Short mmCIF file of C-alpha atoms in Angstrom, two decimals:
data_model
loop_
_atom_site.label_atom_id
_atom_site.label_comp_id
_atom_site.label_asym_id
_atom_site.label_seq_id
_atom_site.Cartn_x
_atom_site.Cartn_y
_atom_site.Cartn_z
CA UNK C 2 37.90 116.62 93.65
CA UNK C 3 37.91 112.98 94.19
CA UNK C 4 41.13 112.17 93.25
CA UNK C 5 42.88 109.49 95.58
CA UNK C 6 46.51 109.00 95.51
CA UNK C 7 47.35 105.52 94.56
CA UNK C 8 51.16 104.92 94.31
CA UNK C 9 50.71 101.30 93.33
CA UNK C 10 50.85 101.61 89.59
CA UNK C 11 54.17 103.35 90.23
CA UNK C 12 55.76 101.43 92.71
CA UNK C 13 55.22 98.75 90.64
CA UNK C 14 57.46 99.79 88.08
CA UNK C 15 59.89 102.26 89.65
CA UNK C 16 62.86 99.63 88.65
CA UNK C 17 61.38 100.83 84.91
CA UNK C 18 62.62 104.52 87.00
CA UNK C 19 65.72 103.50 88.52
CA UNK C 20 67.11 101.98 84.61
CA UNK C 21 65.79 105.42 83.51
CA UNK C 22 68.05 107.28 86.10
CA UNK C 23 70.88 105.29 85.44
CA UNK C 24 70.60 106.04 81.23
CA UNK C 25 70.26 109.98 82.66
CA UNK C 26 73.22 109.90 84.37
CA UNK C 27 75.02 108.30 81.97
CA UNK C 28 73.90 110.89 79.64
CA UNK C 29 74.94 113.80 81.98
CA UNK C 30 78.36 112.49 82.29
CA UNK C 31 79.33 111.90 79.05
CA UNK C 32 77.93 114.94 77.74
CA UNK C 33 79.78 116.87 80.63
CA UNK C 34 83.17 114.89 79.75
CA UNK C 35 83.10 115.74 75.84
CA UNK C 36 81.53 118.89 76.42
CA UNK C 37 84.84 120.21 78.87
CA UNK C 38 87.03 119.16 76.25
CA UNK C 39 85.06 121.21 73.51
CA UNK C 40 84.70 124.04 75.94
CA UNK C 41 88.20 123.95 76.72
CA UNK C 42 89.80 123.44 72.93
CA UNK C 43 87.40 126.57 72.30
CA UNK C 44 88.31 128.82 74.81
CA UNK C 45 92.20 128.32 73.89
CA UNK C 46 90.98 129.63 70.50
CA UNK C 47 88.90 132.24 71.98
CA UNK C 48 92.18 133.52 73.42
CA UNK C 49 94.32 133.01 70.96
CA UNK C 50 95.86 135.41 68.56
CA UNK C 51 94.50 133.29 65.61
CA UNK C 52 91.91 135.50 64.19
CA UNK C 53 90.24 133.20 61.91
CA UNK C 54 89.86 130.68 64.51
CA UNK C 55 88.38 133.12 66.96
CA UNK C 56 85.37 134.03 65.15
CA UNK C 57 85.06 130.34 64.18
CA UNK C 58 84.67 129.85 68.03
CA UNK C 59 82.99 133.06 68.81
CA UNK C 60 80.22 132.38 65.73
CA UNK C 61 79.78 128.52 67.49
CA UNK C 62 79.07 129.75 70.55
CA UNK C 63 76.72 132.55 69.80
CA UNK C 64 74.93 130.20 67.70
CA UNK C 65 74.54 127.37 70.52
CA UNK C 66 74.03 129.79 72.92
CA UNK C 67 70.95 131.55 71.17
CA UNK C 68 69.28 128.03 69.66
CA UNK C 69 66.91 126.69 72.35
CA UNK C 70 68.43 123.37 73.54
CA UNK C 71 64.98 121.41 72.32
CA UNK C 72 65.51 122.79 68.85
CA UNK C 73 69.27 121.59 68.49
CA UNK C 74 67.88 118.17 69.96
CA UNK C 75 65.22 117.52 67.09
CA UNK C 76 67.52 119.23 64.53
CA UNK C 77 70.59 117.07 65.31
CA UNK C 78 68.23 114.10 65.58
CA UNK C 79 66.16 114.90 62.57
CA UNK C 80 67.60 117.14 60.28
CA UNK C 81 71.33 115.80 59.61
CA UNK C 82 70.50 112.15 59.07
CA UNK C 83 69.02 114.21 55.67
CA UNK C 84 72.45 115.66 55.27
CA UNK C 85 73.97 112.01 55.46
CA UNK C 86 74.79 111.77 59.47
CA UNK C 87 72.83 109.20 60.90
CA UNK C 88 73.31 108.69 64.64
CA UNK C 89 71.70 106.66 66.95
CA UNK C 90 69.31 108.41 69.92
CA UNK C 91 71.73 108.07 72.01
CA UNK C 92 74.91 109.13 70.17
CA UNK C 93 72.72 112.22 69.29
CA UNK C 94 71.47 113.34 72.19
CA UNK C 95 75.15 112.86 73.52
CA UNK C 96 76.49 114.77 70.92
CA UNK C 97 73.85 117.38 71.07
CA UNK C 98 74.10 118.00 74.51
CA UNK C 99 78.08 117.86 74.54
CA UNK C 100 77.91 121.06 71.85
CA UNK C 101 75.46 122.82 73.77
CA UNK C 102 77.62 122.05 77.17
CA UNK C 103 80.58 123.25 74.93
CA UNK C 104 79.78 126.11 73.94
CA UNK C 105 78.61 127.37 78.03
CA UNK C 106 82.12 125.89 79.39
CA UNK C 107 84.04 127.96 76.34
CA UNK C 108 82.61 131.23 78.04
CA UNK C 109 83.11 130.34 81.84
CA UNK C 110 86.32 128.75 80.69
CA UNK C 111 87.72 131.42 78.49
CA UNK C 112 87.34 134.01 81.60
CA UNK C 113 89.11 131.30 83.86
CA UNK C 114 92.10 130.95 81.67
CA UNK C 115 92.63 134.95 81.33
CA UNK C 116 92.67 135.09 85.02
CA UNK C 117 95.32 132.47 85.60
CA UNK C 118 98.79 134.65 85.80
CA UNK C 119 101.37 134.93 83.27
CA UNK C 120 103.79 134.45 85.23
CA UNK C 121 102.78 131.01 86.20
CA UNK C 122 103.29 130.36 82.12
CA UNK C 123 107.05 132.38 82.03
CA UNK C 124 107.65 130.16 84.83
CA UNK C 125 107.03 127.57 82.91
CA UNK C 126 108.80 128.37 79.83
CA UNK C 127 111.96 129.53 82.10
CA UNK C 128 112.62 126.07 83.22
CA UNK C 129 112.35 124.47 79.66
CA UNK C 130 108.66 123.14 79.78
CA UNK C 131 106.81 123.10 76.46
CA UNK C 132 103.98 125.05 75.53
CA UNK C 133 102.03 122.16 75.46
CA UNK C 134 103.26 121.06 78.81
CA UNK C 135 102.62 124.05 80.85
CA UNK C 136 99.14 124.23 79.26
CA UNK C 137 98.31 120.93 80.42
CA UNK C 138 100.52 120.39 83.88
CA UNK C 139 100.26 124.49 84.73
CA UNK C 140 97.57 126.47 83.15
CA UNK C 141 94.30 124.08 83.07
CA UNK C 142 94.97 122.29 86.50
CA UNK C 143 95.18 125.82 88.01
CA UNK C 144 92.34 127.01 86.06
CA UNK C 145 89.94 124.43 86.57
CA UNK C 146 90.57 124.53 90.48
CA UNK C 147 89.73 128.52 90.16
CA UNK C 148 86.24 127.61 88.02
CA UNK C 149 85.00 124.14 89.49
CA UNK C 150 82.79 126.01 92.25
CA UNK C 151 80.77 128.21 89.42
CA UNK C 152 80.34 125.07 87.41
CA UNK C 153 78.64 123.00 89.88
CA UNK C 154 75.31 124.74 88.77
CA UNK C 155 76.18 124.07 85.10
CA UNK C 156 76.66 121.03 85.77
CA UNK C 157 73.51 120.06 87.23
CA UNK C 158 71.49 121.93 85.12
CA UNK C 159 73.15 119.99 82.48
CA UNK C 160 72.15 116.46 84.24
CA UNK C 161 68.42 117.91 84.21
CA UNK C 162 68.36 118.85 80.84
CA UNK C 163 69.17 115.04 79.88
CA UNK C 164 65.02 114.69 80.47
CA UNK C 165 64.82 116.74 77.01
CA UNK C 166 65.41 113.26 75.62
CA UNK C 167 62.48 111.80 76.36
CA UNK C 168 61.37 114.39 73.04
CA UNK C 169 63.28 112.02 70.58
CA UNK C 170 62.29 109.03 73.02
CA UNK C 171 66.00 108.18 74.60
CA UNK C 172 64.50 105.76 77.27
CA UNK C 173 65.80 107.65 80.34
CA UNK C 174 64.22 108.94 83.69
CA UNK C 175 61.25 110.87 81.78
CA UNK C 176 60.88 108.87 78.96
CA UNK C 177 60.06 105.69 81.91
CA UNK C 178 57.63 108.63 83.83
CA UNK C 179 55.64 109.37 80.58
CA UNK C 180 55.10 105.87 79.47
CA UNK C 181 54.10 105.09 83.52
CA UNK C 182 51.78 107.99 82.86
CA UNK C 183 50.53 106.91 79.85
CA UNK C 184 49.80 102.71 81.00
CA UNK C 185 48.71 103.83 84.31
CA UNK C 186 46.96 107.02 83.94
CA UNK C 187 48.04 108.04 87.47
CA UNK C 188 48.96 111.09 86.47
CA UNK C 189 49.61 113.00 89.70
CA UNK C 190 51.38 110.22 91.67
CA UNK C 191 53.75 109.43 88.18
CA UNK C 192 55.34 113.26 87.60
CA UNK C 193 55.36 113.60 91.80
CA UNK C 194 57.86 110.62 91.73
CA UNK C 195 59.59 111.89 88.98
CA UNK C 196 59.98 115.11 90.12
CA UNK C 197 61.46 113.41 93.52
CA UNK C 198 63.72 111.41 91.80
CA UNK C 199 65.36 114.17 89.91
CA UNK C 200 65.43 116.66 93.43
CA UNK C 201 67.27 114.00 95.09
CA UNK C 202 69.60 113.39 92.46
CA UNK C 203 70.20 117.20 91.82
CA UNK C 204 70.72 117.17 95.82
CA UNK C 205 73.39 114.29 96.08
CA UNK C 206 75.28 115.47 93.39
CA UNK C 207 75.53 118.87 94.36
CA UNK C 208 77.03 117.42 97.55
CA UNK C 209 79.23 115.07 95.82
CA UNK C 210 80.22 118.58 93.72
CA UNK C 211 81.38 120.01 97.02
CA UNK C 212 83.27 117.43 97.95
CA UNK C 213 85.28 117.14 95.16
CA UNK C 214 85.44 121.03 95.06
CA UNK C 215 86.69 120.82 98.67
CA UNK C 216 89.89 118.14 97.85
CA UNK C 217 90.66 120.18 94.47
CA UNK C 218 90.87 123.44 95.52
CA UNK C 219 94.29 125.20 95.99
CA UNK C 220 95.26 125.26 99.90
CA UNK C 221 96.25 128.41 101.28
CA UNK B 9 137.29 128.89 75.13
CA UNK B 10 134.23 130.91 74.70
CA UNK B 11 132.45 133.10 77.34
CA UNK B 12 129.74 131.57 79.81
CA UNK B 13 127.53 134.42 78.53
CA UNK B 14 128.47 137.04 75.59
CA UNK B 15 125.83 139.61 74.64
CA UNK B 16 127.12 141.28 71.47
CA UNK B 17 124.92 144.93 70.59
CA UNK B 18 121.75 143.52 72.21
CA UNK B 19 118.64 145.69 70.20
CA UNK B 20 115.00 145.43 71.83
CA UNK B 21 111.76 147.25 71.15
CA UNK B 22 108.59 147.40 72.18
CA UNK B 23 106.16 148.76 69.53
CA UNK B 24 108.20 152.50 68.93
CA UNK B 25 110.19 152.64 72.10
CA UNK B 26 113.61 151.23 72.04
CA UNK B 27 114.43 149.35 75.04
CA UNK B 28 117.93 148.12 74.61
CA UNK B 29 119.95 150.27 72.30
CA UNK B 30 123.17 148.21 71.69
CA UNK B 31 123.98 146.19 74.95
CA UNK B 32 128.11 144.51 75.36
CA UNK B 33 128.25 142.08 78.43
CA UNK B 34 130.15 139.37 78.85
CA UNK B 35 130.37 136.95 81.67
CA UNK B 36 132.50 133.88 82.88
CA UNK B 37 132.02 130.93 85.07
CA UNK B 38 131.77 131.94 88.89
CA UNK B 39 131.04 135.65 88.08
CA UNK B 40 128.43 137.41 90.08
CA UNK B 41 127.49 139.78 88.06
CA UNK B 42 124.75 142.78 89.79
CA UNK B 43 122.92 144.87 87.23
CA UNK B 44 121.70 147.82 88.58
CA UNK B 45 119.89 151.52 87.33
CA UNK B 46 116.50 152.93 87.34
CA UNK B 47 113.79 151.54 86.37
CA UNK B 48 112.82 151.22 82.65
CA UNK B 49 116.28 151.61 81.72
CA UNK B 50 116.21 148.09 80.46
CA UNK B 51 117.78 145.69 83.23
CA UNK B 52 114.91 143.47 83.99
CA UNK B 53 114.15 143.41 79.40
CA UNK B 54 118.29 142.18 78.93
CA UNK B 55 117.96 139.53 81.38
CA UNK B 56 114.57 138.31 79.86
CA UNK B 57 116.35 138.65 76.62
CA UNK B 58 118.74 136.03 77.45
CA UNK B 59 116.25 133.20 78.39
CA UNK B 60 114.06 134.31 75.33
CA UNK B 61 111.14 135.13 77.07
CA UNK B 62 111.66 138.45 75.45
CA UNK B 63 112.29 138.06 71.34
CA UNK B 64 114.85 140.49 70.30
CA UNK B 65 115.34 142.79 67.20
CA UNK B 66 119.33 142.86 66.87
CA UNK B 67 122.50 141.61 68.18
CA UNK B 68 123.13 138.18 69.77
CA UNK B 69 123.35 136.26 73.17
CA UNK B 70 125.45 133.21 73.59
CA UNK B 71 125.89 130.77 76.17
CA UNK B 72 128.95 128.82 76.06
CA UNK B 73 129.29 129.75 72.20
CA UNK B 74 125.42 128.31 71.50
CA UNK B 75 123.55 130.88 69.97
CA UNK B 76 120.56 131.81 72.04
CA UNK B 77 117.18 131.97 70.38
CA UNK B 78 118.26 132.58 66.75
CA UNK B 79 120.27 131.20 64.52
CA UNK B 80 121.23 132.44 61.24
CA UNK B 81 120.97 130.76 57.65
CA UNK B 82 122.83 132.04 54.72
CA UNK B 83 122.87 135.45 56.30
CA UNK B 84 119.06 135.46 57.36
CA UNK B 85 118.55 135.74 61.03
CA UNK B 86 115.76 133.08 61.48
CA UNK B 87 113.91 132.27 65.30
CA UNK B 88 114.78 129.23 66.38
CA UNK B 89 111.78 126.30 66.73
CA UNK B 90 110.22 126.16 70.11
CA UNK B 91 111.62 123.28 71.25
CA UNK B 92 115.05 124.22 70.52
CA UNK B 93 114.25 127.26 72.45
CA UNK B 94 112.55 125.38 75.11
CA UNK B 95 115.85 122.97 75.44
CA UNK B 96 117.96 126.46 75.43
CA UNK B 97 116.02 128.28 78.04
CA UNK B 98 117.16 125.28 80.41
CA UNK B 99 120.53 126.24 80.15
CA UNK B 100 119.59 129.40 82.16
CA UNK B 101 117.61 128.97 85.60
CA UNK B 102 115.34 132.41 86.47
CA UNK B 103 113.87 133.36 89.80
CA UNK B 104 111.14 136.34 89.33
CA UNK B 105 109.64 138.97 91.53
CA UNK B 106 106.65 137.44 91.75
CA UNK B 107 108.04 133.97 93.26
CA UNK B 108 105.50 132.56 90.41
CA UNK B 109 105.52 129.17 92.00
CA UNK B 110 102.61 126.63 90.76
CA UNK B 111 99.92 127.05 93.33
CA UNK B 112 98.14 123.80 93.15
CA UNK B 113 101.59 122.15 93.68
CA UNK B 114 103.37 121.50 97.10
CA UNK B 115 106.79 122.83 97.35
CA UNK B 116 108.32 119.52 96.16
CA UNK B 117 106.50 119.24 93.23
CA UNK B 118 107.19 122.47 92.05
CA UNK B 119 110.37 121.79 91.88
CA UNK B 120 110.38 117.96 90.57
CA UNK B 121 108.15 119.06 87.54
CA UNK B 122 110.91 120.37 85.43
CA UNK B 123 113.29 117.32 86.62
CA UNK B 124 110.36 114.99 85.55
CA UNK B 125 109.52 116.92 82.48
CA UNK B 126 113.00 118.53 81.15
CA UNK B 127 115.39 116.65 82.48
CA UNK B 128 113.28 113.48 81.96
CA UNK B 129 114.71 111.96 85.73
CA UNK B 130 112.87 109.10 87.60
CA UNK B 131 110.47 110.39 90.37
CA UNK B 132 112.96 108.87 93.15
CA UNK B 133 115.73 110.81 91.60
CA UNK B 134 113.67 114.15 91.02
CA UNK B 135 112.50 113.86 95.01
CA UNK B 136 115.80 113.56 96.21
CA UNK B 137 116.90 116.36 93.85
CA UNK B 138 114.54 118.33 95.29
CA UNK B 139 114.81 117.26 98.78
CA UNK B 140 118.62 118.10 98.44
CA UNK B 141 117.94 121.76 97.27
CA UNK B 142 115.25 121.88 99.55
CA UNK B 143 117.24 121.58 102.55
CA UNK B 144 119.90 124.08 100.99
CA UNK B 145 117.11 126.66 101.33
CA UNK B 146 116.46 126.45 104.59
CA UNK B 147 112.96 124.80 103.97
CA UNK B 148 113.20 120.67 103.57
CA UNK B 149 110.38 120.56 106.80
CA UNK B 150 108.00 122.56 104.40
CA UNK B 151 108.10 120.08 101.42
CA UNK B 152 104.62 119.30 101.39
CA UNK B 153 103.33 122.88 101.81
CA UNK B 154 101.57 124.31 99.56
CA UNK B 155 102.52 127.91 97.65
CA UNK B 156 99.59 129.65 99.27
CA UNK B 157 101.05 128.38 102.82
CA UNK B 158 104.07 129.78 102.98
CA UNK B 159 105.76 133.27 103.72
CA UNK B 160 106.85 135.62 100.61
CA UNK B 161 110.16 134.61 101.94
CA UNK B 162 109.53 130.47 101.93
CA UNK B 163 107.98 131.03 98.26
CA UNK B 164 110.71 132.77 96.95
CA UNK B 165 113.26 130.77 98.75
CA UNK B 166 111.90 127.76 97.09
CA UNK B 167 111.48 128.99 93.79
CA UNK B 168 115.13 129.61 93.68
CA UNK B 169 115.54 126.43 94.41
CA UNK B 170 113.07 125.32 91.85
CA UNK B 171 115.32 127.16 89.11
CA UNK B 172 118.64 125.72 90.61
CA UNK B 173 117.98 122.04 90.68
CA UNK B 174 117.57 122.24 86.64
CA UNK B 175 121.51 122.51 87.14
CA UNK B 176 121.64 125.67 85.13
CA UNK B 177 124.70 127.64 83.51
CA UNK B 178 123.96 130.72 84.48
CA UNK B 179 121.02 131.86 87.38
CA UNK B 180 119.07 135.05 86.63
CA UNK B 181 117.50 136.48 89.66
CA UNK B 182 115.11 139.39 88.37
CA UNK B 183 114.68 142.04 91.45
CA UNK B 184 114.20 139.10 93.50
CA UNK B 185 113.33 140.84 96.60
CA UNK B 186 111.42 143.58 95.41
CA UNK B 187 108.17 141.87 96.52
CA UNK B 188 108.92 140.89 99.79
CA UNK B 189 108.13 142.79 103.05
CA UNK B 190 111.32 144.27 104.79
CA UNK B 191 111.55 141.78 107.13
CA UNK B 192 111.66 138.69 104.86
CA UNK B 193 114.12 140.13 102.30
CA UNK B 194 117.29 139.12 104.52
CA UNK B 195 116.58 135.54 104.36
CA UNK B 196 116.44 135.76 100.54
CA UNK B 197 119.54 137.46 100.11
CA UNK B 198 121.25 135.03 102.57
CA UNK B 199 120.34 131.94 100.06
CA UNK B 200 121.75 134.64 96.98
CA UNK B 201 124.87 135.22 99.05
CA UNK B 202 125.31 131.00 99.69
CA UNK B 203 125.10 130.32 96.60
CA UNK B 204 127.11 132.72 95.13
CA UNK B 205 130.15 131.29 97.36
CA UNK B 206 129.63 128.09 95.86
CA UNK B 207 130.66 129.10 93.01
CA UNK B 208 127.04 129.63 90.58
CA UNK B 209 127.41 131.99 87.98
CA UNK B 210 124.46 134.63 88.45
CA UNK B 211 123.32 137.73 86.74
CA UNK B 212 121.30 139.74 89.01
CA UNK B 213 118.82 142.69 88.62
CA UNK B 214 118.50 143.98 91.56
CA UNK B 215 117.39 147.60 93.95
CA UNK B 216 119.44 146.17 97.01
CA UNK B 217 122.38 148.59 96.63
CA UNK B 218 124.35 146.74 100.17
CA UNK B 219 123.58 143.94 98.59
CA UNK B 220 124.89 144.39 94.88
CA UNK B 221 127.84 146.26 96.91
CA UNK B 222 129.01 143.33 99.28
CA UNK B 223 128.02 140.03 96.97
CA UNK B 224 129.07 140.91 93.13
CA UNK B 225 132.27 140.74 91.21
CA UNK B 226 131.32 143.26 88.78
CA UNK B 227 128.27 145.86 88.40
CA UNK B 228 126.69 147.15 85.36
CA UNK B 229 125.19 150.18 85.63
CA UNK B 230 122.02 150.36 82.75
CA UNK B 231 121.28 153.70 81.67
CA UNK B 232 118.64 154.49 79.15
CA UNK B 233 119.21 151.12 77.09
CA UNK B 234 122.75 151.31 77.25
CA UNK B 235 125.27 150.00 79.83
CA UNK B 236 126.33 153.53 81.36
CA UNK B 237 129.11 152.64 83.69
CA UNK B 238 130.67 148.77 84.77
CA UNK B 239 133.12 147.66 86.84
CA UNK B 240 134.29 147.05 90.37
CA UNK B 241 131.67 146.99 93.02
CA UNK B 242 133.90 149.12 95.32
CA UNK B 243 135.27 151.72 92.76
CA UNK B 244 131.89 152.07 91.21
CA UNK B 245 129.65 152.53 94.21
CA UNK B 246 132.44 154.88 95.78
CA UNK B 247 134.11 156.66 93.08
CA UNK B 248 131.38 156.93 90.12
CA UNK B 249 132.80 157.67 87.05
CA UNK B 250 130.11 159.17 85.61
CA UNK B 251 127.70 161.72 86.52
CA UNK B 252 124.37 159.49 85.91
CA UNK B 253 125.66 157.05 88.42
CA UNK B 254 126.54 159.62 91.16
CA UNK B 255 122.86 160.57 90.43
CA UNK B 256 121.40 157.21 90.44
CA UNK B 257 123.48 156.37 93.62
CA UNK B 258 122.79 159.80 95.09
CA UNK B 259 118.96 158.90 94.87
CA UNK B 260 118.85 155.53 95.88
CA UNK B 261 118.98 154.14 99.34
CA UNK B 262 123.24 153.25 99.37
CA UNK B 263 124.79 154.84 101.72
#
């Protein structure tokens, strides 16, 4: 075992890192932003008396839920630009990762909603609001409150499953690590920095998570 | 000149069981109105009846001569759209058991949101709206309070307030105090009882037998889907006319 560490190679391009990072994050965010929205429109259907619609949602969300995320990657990437939907890398992994993100949030969401009281909606309706309006001043601000501290881990495992991209080669934080890798051939020193970038980022956000967790929650 | 409320041979089930079996109220502007009788014998099912959040199978409910909830087209009795519901239900202010205030809104802002929304009124306007009722309560200090920081009292003191700033017709207070721990139920009905001097037309459903006694005009006594005895608080809650009221009276906690 003669292996020294030598951190040189890396240091020397850990701005090729940081750019990575940045893309990931981007990546996370967006795909966590469209994905609430899909998660949300779903659950409303999940709940709602439409039957049609329900096993529309239910039958997405089994689907997405069973498909390994890897698989819908390369499919969405590869297989509908046969079926006439050409996307970018970028715009697919972003939409890839917003259905798969969808499809969790429906779930956790759909629970959240059915636990918010009816009364809160009657109230609501008593003083002349709209449907539409209590759903969107009453019933999601209340609900997301209730949910925000079980998504935290959702949401981070989402930001680390952004590093799936590197499989269709979306340059972000382990695309930049492999290609290190590969010019370098410190092997070791290249995934140890990698690893550490995405612990410390999983770390500050999950900070940043309870932070915002603290200031939205409900006081009592 | 039309009544404030008229409820013409109200008919309401749910699934096989009839509810309301034919229900004749009317009301005018100032009346006080306490409906009392035990429980599943439809009081709390008229009064959510007349803000629609209960359809209904037969009869009709006006306010001020406007058709609540239905209207009907050569001879078919058709729902009315949401919104025109929605615009209807604001005629009518309701305060529920549960309080039901927004939780992840202070005090004020539970009751701006329907001046902002409904009413369509500037924030400065709503706030001082609100402020104004707010103080009428008893509770202008607690503005910025949050729902889960104040007493079952506080909560229910401010969502009457809440329904009342939407200048409503007609207030329906749904067993009001049925929620609150003993000691917290005075300061409730003292609000009821202001108001109620001033002049605001209320329907109430309500357990508090003193109460009903001392604040109403009239009483309606619901029995089994039907209005079984109304009248004068006095006559009625000391000279029953019928033998279900002596009952009902005989069983409950006036005395």
């Amino acid at each position: 075992m003669g292996y020294t560490l030598n951190f040189a190679a890396v240091w020397r391009d850990i701005d090729l890192l940081f750019m990575g990072l940045g893309l990931s994050l981007v990546l996370a965010a967006a795909s966590i932003a469209i994905g609430c929205l899909i998660g949300l429109a779903t659950a409303f259907v999940l709940i709602s008396k439409q039957r049609a619609g329900r096993s529309l949602a239910a039958g997405y969300v089994t689907a997405i839920r069973n498909t390994p995320i890897l698989v819908l990657i390369l499919f969405t990437y590869f297989a509908l630009p046969q079926l006439g939907l050409r996307l970018g890398k970028i715009e697919s992994f972003v939409f890839t990762l917003s259905i798969y993100a969808g499809a969790y949030l429906a779930e956790v969401f759909r629970g959240a909603l059915l636990s918010v009281p009816k009364g809160l909606r009657e109230a609501g309706l008593a003083i002349g609001l709209s449907e539409w309006q209590i759903k969107s001043s009453i019933i999601i601000p209340v609900m997301l409150r209730n949910v925000l501290p079980s998504l935290s881990s959702t949401f981070i495992s989402l930001f680390k499953d952004t590093s799936l991209a590197a499989a269709i080669a979306v340059p972000e934080l382990t695309f930049y690590a492999r290609k290190i890798n590969n010019e370098s051939f410190r092997v070791i020193e290249t995934w140890l920095i990698a690893s550490l970038f995405y612990v410390v980022t999983c770390t500050i956000l999950a900070m940043l998570l309870r932070v915002v967790e603290k200031r939205m929650a409900i006081p009592r | 000149m039309p009544h404030l409320l008229e409820i013409r041979d109200l008919h309401k089930s749910f699934g096989q069981t009839e509810v309301l079996k034919g229900v004749d109220c009317a009301m005018e502007q100032g009346d006080v109105v306490c409906v009392i009788g035990s429980s599943g014998s439809g009081k709390t099912t008229m009064l959510r009846c007349i803000n629609m959040l209960e359809d209904f199978e037969g009869g009709t409910i006006a306010i001020d001569g406007q058709q609540i909830g239905y209207e009907t087209q050569r001879s078919q009795r058709k729902r009315r759209r949401e919104r025109e519901i929605a615009r209807q239900r604001a005629l009518t202010g309701m305060v529920f058991q549960q309080f039901n205030l927004f939780p992840h809104m202070t005090a004020l802002a539970n009751i701006t949101l329907g001046l902002i929304k409904v009413k369509k009124m500037r924030r400065e306007e709503a706030n001082a709206t609100a402020e104004r009722w707010l103080d009428r309560v008893g509770l202008l200090e607690r503005k910025g309070r949050f729902p889960g920081q104040l007493s079952g009292g506080q909560q229910q003191r401010v969502a009457i307030a809440r329904a009342i700033a939407m200048n409503p017709k007609l207030m329906l207070f749904d067993e009001v105090t049925s929620a609150l721990d003993p000691e917290l139920v005075n300061e409730v009905l003292q609000v009821i009882k202001d108001l109620a001097r001033d002049g605001m037309t209320m329907l109430l459903v309500t357990h508090e037998m003193r109460f009903a006694y001392e604040v109403s005009k009239r009483v309606i006594f619901m029995n089994e889907g039907r209005i079984g005895e109304e009248g004068d608080p006095k006559q009625m809650f000391l000279k029953p006319k019928t033998e279900r009221l002596a009952e009902f009276l005989k069983s409950s906690s006036f005395h």
